[in-house]
Every structure is written in C-alpha cells, then in structure tokens.
C-alpha cells in the first residue's frame, strides 16, 4: 500500500480511487491495466402518430371523379417518423349501406430498432422482461375505431417483432365518395443498449 500521510499530527491513509460507471478500484498497485467496455442505456418514452388517407364511396356510386379502386382493398402508404415501433403495412377496404360506410383496416406494426419495448410507466425501471402494454388508438375521420385486440392496451411480448391488429369504424357519407384521414396513435417506452468503444484503464495514465 502507499504510505500514509501525517497532517497536523493526524494520520491519513493514502488511497487511490478510480471511478468509472459502477466500478471502483481501490489501492491499485502498478502495473495496472484493464479493458473497460462502455455501454449506453437509452430509456425514453415514445408517442407517435402515423397518418394516412383512404377513399370510401356509396355502393352504387360511379363517376370520373371517383377513383377506380375507391372502397376496394388496397395498401395505403403511411406518413410517420423513424421510431422503434412503426406501421410497416396498412390495408383498407370499405362497404357502404345508404349513407354510412364501414371501414376495415389491417395494421401491421414492426419493431424497427434493436431494443426492448416496455410499458411507458416501466421505462425507468431496471427490468424490461415480460409483456409491454402499448397504448394504441386509431382514428378514422376523427372517429375512434374499434380494435378488439388492442383494448385497453396492445400487449407486446419481448420476443415479438411484429404485431397484427384489425380495426373497424363507421363513417357517414354525405356524398358519393369521400377521402377520409386515418390517424394511428402509439405510446410506449423503449430501452436501447448502445455499445461504444473499449478503453484501457491504466494507473497514472490518460
């Protein structure tokens, strides 16, 4: 051990302490070397909205101003940001009776980043095991859609990379055809471990 130091008649033990993350090294003797791997744990909450648009029409309505595929089953492009859980596929079709259209949606969610999806209230916890309760809501023309598999939450297991949800909604048709907006709201927590570089810890070095 390094010699103690006497100050004003009192003896003080000499102690070298190296702090790095949760690791501490006491009274290190030379030569001393150790390779330390650095990891960054990112924990954050996500609230996202994916937007799309689809066409609905009255059953017998026809005309040059009505798209040929209006109301038929089709894949719809969504607008969304680059987040861990994304809408990777969205299909829509509709049937109408009188002035009401029933819209059927098929939504596929895909985990787009490495990490663990957790419930929002668990994001600051130490564990990411089990099942996450993901907040999930679909609005069709401003009307909340019925999504039986996502009520009150969408359950996502840690070993699941994709989740399929079917939703339906009824909208009024004041005219022969109508372009209606679709909004998919998703809320969850995300824990991501990012490996950085390896450093060499040397006593007396930098």
Short mmCIF file of C-alpha atoms in Angstrom, two decimals:
data_model
loop_
_atom_site.label_atom_id
_atom_site.label_comp_id
_atom_site.label_asym_id
_atom_site.label_seq_id
_atom_site.Cartn_x
_atom_site.Cartn_y
_atom_site.Cartn_z
CA UNK A 1 0.00 0.00 0.00
CA UNK A 2 1.15 3.60 -0.49
CA UNK A 3 2.50 5.23 2.73
CA UNK A 4 0.11 7.14 4.96
CA UNK A 5 0.29 10.93 5.25
CA UNK A 6 0.63 12.79 8.58
CA UNK A 7 -1.04 16.21 8.67
CA UNK A 8 -1.01 18.27 11.90
CA UNK A 9 -0.35 15.17 13.95
CA UNK A 10 -3.15 13.15 12.39
CA UNK A 11 -2.53 10.14 10.22
CA UNK A 12 -4.45 9.88 6.94
CA UNK A 13 -4.44 6.74 4.87
CA UNK A 14 -3.43 7.31 1.28
CA UNK A 15 -5.98 5.79 -1.03
CA UNK A 16 -6.25 5.96 -4.81
CA UNK A 17 -9.80 5.63 -6.05
CA UNK A 18 -10.81 5.27 -9.70
CA UNK A 19 -14.47 5.76 -10.53
CA UNK A 20 -15.95 4.61 -13.80
CA UNK A 21 -19.64 3.84 -14.06
CA UNK A 22 -20.48 1.38 -11.29
CA UNK A 23 -16.88 0.17 -10.99
CA UNK A 24 -14.38 1.32 -8.34
CA UNK A 25 -10.73 0.36 -7.95
CA UNK A 26 -9.05 0.84 -4.56
CA UNK A 27 -5.34 0.92 -3.73
CA UNK A 28 -4.25 -0.05 -7.20
CA UNK A 29 -0.63 -1.17 -7.47
CA UNK A 30 1.41 -0.64 -10.57
CA UNK A 31 1.46 -2.06 -13.12
CA UNK A 32 -2.29 -1.95 -13.56
CA UNK A 33 -4.26 -2.30 -16.77
CA UNK A 34 -7.85 -3.22 -17.51
CA UNK A 35 -10.02 -3.10 -20.61
CA UNK A 36 -13.37 -1.45 -19.98
CA UNK A 37 -16.28 -1.78 -22.39
CA UNK A 38 -18.63 1.18 -22.40
CA UNK A 39 -22.37 0.76 -22.96
CA UNK A 40 -25.01 3.46 -23.03
CA UNK A 41 -28.53 2.60 -21.90
CA UNK A 42 -31.10 4.87 -23.54
CA UNK A 43 -34.51 4.88 -21.88
CA UNK A 44 -37.24 7.06 -23.29
CA UNK A 45 -40.97 7.36 -23.85
CA UNK A 46 -42.45 7.49 -27.33
CA UNK A 47 -45.73 8.93 -28.54
CA UNK A 48 -46.10 8.74 -32.29
CA UNK A 49 -48.79 9.42 -34.87
CA UNK A 50 -48.83 7.75 -38.29
CA UNK A 51 -51.08 9.35 -40.88
CA UNK A 52 -52.75 8.01 -43.99
CA UNK A 53 -55.78 8.56 -46.21
CA UNK A 54 -58.27 6.26 -47.88
CA UNK A 55 -61.26 6.61 -50.19
CA UNK A 56 -64.80 5.44 -49.37
CA UNK A 57 -67.87 5.62 -51.57
CA UNK A 58 -71.52 4.75 -51.75
CA UNK A 59 -72.20 1.26 -53.07
CA UNK A 60 -73.59 2.16 -56.50
CA UNK A 61 -71.74 5.45 -56.97
CA UNK A 62 -69.73 5.82 -60.17
CA UNK A 63 -68.15 8.69 -61.97
CA UNK A 64 -64.95 10.05 -63.45
CA UNK A 65 -64.20 11.86 -60.21
CA UNK A 66 -64.29 8.61 -58.20
CA UNK A 67 -61.06 6.57 -58.21
CA UNK A 68 -61.43 3.09 -59.70
CA UNK A 69 -60.12 1.39 -56.55
CA UNK A 70 -62.16 3.52 -54.13
CA UNK A 71 -63.55 1.29 -51.41
CA UNK A 72 -61.67 -1.78 -52.64
CA UNK A 73 -58.99 -3.50 -50.58
CA UNK A 74 -55.70 -1.72 -51.08
CA UNK A 75 -52.39 -0.99 -49.40
CA UNK A 76 -52.04 2.55 -48.14
CA UNK A 77 -48.86 4.50 -47.68
CA UNK A 78 -48.39 5.99 -44.23
CA UNK A 79 -46.51 9.09 -43.14
CA UNK A 80 -44.54 8.61 -39.95
CA UNK A 81 -41.23 9.36 -38.27
CA UNK A 82 -38.36 6.91 -37.87
CA UNK A 83 -39.16 5.40 -34.47
CA UNK A 84 -38.62 1.98 -32.83
CA UNK A 85 -42.18 0.76 -33.47
CA UNK A 86 -43.54 1.55 -36.93
CA UNK A 87 -46.57 0.89 -39.08
CA UNK A 88 -44.96 -1.34 -41.70
CA UNK A 89 -48.22 -2.19 -43.51
CA UNK A 90 -51.70 -0.69 -43.68
CA UNK A 91 -54.57 -2.05 -45.75
CA UNK A 92 -58.07 -0.59 -46.04
CA UNK A 93 -61.36 -1.52 -47.65
CA UNK A 94 -64.94 -0.43 -47.10
CA UNK A 95 -68.53 -1.41 -47.71
CA UNK A 96 -71.42 1.03 -47.63
CA UNK A 97 -75.12 0.99 -46.98
CA UNK A 98 -77.17 4.09 -47.63
CA UNK A 99 -75.05 6.98 -46.35
CA UNK A 100 -72.84 5.00 -43.94
CA UNK A 101 -69.55 3.29 -44.82
CA UNK A 102 -67.87 0.62 -42.70
CA UNK A 103 -64.09 0.81 -42.99
CA UNK A 104 -61.94 -2.27 -42.34
CA UNK A 105 -58.28 -1.71 -41.52
CA UNK A 106 -55.43 -4.20 -41.29
CA UNK A 107 -52.43 -2.75 -39.44
CA UNK A 108 -49.04 -4.41 -39.09
CA UNK A 109 -46.63 -2.98 -36.52
CA UNK A 110 -42.95 -3.86 -36.77
CA UNK A 111 -40.11 -3.22 -34.34
CA UNK A 112 -37.63 -1.27 -36.44
CA UNK A 113 -34.78 -0.86 -33.91
CA UNK A 114 -32.83 -3.15 -31.61
CA UNK A 115 -34.03 -2.80 -28.05
CA UNK A 116 -36.91 -3.61 -25.74
CA UNK A 117 -40.42 -2.19 -25.92
CA UNK A 118 -41.87 -1.64 -22.44
CA UNK A 119 -44.91 -0.01 -20.88
CA UNK A 120 -44.48 3.74 -20.53
CA UNK A 121 -44.68 3.55 -16.74
CA UNK A 122 -41.88 0.95 -16.69
CA UNK A 123 -39.36 2.75 -18.86
CA UNK A 124 -37.25 3.96 -15.91
CA UNK A 125 -37.25 0.54 -14.25
CA UNK A 126 -34.30 -1.82 -14.25
CA UNK A 127 -36.11 -4.70 -15.96
CA UNK A 128 -37.51 -4.94 -19.47
CA UNK A 129 -38.77 -8.52 -19.20
CA UNK A 130 -42.32 -9.70 -19.74
CA UNK A 131 -45.08 -8.05 -21.74
CA UNK A 132 -45.44 -4.38 -22.61
CA UNK A 133 -48.78 -2.57 -22.56
CA UNK A 134 -48.63 -0.37 -25.64
CA UNK A 135 -51.11 2.49 -25.93
CA UNK A 136 -52.86 2.16 -29.28
CA UNK A 137 -55.63 4.24 -30.82
CA UNK A 138 -56.91 4.54 -34.39
CA UNK A 139 -58.99 7.47 -35.58
CA UNK A 140 -60.89 7.24 -38.87
CA UNK A 141 -62.27 10.59 -39.98
CA UNK A 142 -61.91 11.66 -36.35
CA UNK A 143 -63.92 8.70 -35.07
CA UNK A 144 -62.30 6.19 -32.73
CA UNK A 145 -62.07 2.80 -34.45
CA UNK A 146 -62.89 -0.50 -32.77
CA UNK A 147 -59.70 -2.57 -32.35
CA UNK A 148 -60.60 -5.59 -30.16
CA UNK A 149 -57.02 -6.89 -29.82
CA UNK A 150 -55.75 -3.51 -28.62
CA UNK A 151 -58.34 -2.65 -25.96
CA UNK A 152 -57.48 -1.23 -23.48
CA UNK A 153 -53.85 -1.85 -24.47
CA UNK A 154 -51.97 -3.69 -27.17
CA UNK A 155 -49.92 -6.39 -25.48
CA UNK A 156 -46.46 -6.89 -27.00
CA UNK A 157 -44.15 -9.65 -25.79
CA UNK A 158 -40.40 -9.13 -25.74
CA UNK A 159 -39.91 -11.92 -28.29
CA UNK A 160 -42.37 -10.36 -30.77
CA UNK A 161 -41.03 -8.27 -33.63
CA UNK A 162 -44.39 -7.83 -35.37
CA UNK A 163 -47.99 -7.37 -34.30
CA UNK A 164 -51.13 -7.53 -36.47
CA UNK A 165 -54.21 -5.52 -35.50
CA UNK A 166 -57.61 -5.41 -37.21
CA UNK A 167 -59.87 -2.41 -36.72
CA UNK A 168 -63.26 -1.25 -37.97
CA UNK A 169 -65.01 2.11 -37.99
CA UNK A 170 -68.24 3.54 -39.35
CA UNK A 171 -68.23 6.92 -41.07
CA UNK A 172 -71.02 8.92 -42.62
CA UNK A 173 -71.12 9.52 -46.38
CA UNK A 174 -72.69 12.88 -47.14
CA UNK A 175 -71.72 12.48 -50.82
CA UNK A 176 -70.97 9.76 -53.36
CA UNK A 177 -67.30 9.44 -52.41
CA UNK A 178 -65.02 10.83 -49.77
CA UNK A 179 -61.31 10.84 -48.90
CA UNK A 180 -61.04 10.26 -45.18
CA UNK A 181 -57.98 10.63 -42.91
CA UNK A 182 -56.61 7.81 -40.76
CA UNK A 183 -54.51 8.51 -37.66
CA UNK A 184 -52.72 5.76 -35.74
CA UNK A 185 -51.51 6.82 -32.29
CA UNK A 186 -48.97 4.67 -30.44
CA UNK A 187 -47.46 5.20 -26.97
CA UNK A 188 -44.78 3.07 -25.25
CA UNK A 189 -41.40 3.08 -23.57
CA UNK A 190 -38.19 1.94 -25.21
CA UNK A 191 -34.90 0.72 -23.74
CA UNK A 192 -31.93 0.54 -26.07
CA UNK A 193 -28.38 -0.53 -25.22
CA UNK A 194 -25.75 1.04 -27.45
CA UNK A 195 -22.20 -0.37 -27.34
CA UNK A 196 -19.48 2.24 -27.59
CA UNK A 197 -15.73 1.82 -27.61
CA UNK A 198 -13.43 -0.18 -25.36
CA UNK A 199 -10.96 1.84 -23.31
CA UNK A 200 -7.84 0.72 -21.47
CA UNK A 201 -7.66 1.85 -17.84
CA UNK A 202 -4.03 2.43 -16.73
CA UNK A 203 -2.93 3.82 -13.39
CA UNK A 204 -1.24 7.15 -13.80
CA UNK A 205 -2.18 7.28 -17.49
CA UNK A 206 -4.79 9.06 -19.53
#
